[in-house]
PDB file of C-alpha atoms in Angstrom:
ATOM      1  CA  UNK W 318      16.095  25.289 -30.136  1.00 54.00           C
ATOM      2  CA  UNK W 319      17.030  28.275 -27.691  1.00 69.00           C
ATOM      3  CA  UNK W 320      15.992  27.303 -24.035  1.00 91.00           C
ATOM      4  CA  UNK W 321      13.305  28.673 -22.121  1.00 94.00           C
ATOM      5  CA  UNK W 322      14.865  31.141 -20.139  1.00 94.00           C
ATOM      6  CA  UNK W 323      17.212  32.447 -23.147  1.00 95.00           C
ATOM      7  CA  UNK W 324      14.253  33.281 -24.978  1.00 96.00           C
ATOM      8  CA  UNK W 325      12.144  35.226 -22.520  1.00 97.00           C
ATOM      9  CA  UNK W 326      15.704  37.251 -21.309  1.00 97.00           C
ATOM     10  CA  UNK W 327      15.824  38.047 -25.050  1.00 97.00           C
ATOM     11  CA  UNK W 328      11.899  38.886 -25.327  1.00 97.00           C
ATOM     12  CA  UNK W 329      12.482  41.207 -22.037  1.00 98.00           C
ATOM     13  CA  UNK W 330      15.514  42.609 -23.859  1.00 97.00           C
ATOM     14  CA  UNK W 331      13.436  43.328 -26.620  1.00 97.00           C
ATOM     15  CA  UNK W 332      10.063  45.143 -24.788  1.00 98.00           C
ATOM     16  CA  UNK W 333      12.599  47.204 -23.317  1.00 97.00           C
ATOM     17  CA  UNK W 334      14.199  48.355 -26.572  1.00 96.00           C
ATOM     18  CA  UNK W 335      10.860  48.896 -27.824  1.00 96.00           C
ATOM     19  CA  UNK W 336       9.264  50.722 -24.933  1.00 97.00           C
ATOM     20  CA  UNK W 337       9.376  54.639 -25.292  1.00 95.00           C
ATOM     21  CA  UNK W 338       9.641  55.533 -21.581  1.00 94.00           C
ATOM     22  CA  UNK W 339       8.564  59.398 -22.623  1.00 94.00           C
ATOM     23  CA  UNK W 340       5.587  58.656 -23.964  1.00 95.00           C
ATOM     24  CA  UNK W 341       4.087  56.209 -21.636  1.00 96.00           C
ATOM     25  CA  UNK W 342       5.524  57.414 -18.048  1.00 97.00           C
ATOM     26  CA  UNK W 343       8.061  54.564 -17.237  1.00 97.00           C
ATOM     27  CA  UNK W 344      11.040  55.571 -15.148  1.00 96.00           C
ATOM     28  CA  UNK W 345      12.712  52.413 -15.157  1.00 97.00           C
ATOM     29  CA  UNK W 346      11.826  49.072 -16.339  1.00 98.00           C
ATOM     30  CA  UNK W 347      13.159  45.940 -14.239  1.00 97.00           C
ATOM     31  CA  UNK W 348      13.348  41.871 -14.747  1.00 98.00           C
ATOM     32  CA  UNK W 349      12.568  39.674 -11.927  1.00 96.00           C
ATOM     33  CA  UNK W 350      11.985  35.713 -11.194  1.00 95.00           C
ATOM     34  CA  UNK W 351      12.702  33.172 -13.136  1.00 96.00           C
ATOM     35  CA  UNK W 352      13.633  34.566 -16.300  1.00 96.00           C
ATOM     36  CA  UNK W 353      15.920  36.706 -14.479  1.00 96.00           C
ATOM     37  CA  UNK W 354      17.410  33.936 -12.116  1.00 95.00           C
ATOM     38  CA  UNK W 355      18.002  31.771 -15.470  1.00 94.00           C
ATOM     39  CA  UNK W 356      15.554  29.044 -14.199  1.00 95.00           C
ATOM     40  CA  UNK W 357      12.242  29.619 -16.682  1.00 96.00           C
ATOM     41  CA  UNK W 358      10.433  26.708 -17.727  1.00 94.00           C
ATOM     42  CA  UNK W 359       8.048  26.025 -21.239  1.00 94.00           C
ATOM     43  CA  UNK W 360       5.363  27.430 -18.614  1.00 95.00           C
ATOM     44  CA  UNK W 361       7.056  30.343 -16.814  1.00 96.00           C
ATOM     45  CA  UNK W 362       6.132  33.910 -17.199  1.00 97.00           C
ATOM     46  CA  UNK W 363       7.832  36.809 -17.639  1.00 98.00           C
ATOM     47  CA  UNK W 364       8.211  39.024 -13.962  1.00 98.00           C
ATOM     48  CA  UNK W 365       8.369  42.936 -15.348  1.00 98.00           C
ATOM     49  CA  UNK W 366       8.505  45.498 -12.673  1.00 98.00           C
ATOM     50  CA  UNK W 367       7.644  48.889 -14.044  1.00 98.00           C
ATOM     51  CA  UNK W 368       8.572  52.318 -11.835  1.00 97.00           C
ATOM     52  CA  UNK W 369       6.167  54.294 -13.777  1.00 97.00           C
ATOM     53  CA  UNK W 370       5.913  58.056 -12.812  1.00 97.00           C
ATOM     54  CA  UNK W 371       3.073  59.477 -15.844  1.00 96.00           C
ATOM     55  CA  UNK W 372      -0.707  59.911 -15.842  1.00 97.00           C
ATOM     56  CA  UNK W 373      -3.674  57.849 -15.766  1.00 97.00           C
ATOM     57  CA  UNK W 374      -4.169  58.392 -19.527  1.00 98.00           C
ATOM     58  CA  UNK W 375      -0.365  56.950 -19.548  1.00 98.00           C
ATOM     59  CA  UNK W 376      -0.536  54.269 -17.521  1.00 97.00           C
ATOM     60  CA  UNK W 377      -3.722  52.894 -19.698  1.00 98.00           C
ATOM     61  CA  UNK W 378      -1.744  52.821 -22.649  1.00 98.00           C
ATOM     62  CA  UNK W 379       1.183  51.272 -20.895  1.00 98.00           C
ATOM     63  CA  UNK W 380      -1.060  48.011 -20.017  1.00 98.00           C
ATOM     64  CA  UNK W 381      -2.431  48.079 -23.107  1.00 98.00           C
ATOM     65  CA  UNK W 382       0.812  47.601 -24.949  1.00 98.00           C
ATOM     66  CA  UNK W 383       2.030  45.740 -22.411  1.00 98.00           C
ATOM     67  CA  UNK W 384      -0.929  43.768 -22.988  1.00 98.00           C
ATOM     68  CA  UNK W 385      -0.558  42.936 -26.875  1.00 98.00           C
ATOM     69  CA  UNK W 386       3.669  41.845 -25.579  1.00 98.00           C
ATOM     70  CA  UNK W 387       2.184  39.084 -23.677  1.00 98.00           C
ATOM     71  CA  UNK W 388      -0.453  37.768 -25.643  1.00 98.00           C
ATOM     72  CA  UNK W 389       2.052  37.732 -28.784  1.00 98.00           C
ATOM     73  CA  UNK W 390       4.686  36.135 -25.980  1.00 98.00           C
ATOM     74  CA  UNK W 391       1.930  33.753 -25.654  1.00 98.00           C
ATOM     75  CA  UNK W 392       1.217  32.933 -28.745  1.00 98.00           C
ATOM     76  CA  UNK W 393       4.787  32.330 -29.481  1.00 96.00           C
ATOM     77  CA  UNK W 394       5.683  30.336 -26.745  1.00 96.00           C
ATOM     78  CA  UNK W 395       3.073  27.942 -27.761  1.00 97.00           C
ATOM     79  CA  UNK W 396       4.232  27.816 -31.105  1.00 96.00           C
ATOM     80  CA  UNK W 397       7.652  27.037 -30.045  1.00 94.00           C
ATOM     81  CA  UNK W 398       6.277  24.470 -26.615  1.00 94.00           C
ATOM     82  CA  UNK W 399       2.777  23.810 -27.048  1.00 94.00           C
ATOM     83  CA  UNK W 400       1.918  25.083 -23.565  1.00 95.00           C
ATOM     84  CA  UNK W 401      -1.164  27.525 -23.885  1.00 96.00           C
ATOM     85  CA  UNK W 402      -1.790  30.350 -21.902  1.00 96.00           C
ATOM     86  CA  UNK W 403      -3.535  33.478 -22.181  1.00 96.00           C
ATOM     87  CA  UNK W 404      -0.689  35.860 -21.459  1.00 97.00           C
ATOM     88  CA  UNK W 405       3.223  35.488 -20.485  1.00 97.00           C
ATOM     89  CA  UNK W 406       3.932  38.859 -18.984  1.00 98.00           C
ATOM     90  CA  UNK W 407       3.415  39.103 -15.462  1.00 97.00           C
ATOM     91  CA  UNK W 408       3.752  42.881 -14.731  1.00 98.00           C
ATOM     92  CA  UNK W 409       4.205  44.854 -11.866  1.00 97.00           C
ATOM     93  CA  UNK W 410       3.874  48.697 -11.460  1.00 96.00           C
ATOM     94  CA  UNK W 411       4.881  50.346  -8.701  1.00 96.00           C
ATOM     95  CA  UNK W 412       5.519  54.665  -8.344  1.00 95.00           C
ATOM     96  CA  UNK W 413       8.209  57.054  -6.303  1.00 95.00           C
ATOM     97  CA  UNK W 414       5.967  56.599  -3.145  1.00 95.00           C
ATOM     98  CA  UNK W 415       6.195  52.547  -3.276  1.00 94.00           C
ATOM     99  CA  UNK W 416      10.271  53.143  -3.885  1.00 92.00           C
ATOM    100  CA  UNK W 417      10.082  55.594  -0.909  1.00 93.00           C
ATOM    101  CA  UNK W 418       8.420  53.414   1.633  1.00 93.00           C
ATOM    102  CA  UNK W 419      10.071  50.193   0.059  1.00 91.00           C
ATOM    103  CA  UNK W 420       6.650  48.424  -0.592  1.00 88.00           C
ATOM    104  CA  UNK W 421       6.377  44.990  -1.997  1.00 82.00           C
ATOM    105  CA  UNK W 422       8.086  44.664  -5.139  1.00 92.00           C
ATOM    106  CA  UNK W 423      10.048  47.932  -4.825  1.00 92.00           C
ATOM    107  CA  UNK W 424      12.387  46.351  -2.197  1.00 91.00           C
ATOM    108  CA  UNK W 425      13.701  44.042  -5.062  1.00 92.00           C
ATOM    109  CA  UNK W 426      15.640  47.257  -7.195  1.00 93.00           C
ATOM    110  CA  UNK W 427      18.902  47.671  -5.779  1.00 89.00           C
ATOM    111  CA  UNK W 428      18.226  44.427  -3.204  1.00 89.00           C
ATOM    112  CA  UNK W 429      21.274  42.551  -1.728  1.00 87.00           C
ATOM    113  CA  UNK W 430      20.046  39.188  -2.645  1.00 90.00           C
ATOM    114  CA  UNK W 431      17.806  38.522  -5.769  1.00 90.00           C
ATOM    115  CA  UNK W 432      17.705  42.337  -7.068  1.00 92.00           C
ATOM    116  CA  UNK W 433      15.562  43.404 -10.006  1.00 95.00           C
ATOM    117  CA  UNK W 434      17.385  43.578 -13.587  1.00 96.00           C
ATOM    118  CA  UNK W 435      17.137  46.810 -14.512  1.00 97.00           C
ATOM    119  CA  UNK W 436      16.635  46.503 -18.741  1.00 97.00           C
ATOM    120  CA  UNK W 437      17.576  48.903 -21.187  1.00 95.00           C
ATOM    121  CA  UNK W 438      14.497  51.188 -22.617  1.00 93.00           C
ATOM    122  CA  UNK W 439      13.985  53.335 -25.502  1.00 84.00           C
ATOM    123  CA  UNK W 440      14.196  57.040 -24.683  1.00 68.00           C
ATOM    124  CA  UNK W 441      12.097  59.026 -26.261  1.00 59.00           C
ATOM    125  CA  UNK W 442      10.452  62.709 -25.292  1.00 56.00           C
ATOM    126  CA  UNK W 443       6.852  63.018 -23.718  1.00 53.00           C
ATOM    127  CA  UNK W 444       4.157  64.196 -26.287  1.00 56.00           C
ATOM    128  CA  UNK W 445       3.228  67.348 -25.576  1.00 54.00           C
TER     129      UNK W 445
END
């Protein structure tokens, strides 16, 4: 059976190829903790770090689909480990302002030591 950390690297892999960063704001999509640092356990989570740059409408349909990844991650994860939860996406958002004045998690993109992952998305225009 794939280990713990291979398996949420490919999940992230796969949100990203699967996330249409027109239609739901996202500038740049990053991977972060333990997933990232190849260390994930059966009860680890998944660290996303979203620069998001749309509207409120956007950014309501963002957690919402983001939403639906991790309880399916969930789900999945107890199929393959038996260890329940009720979500295994832990996701962070954070705009052009947070970059600019290096808040919190924006400090982490581009970082010396323990940078974010930046993952692949699917591009695909803005509905107009």
């Amino acid at each position: 059976m794939e280990d713990h950390w291979h398996w949420r690297m490919r999940m992230a892999k796969q949100i990203g190829a699967e996330l249409e960063s027109g239609r739901y704001g996202v500038v740049a999509l990053y991977l972060l903790g333990s997933t990232k640092n190849a260390t994930a356990g059966e009860a680890s989570d998944i660290d996303l770090l979203v620069h998001f740059r749309g509207t409120e409408e956007q950014e309501k349909e963002l957690r919402n689909w983001l939403g639906v990844w991790s309880r399916r991650l969930a789900e999945m994860n107890y199929q393959r480990t038996g260890h329940k939860s009720d979500g295994l996406l832990d996701v962070h958002m954070i705009t052009d302002s947070d970059i600019k004045r290096r808040t919190s998690y924006a400090v982490r993109i581009g970082a010396s030591t323990d940078a974010a992952m930046p993952l692949p998305m699917k591009s695909v225009a803005p509905k107009n």
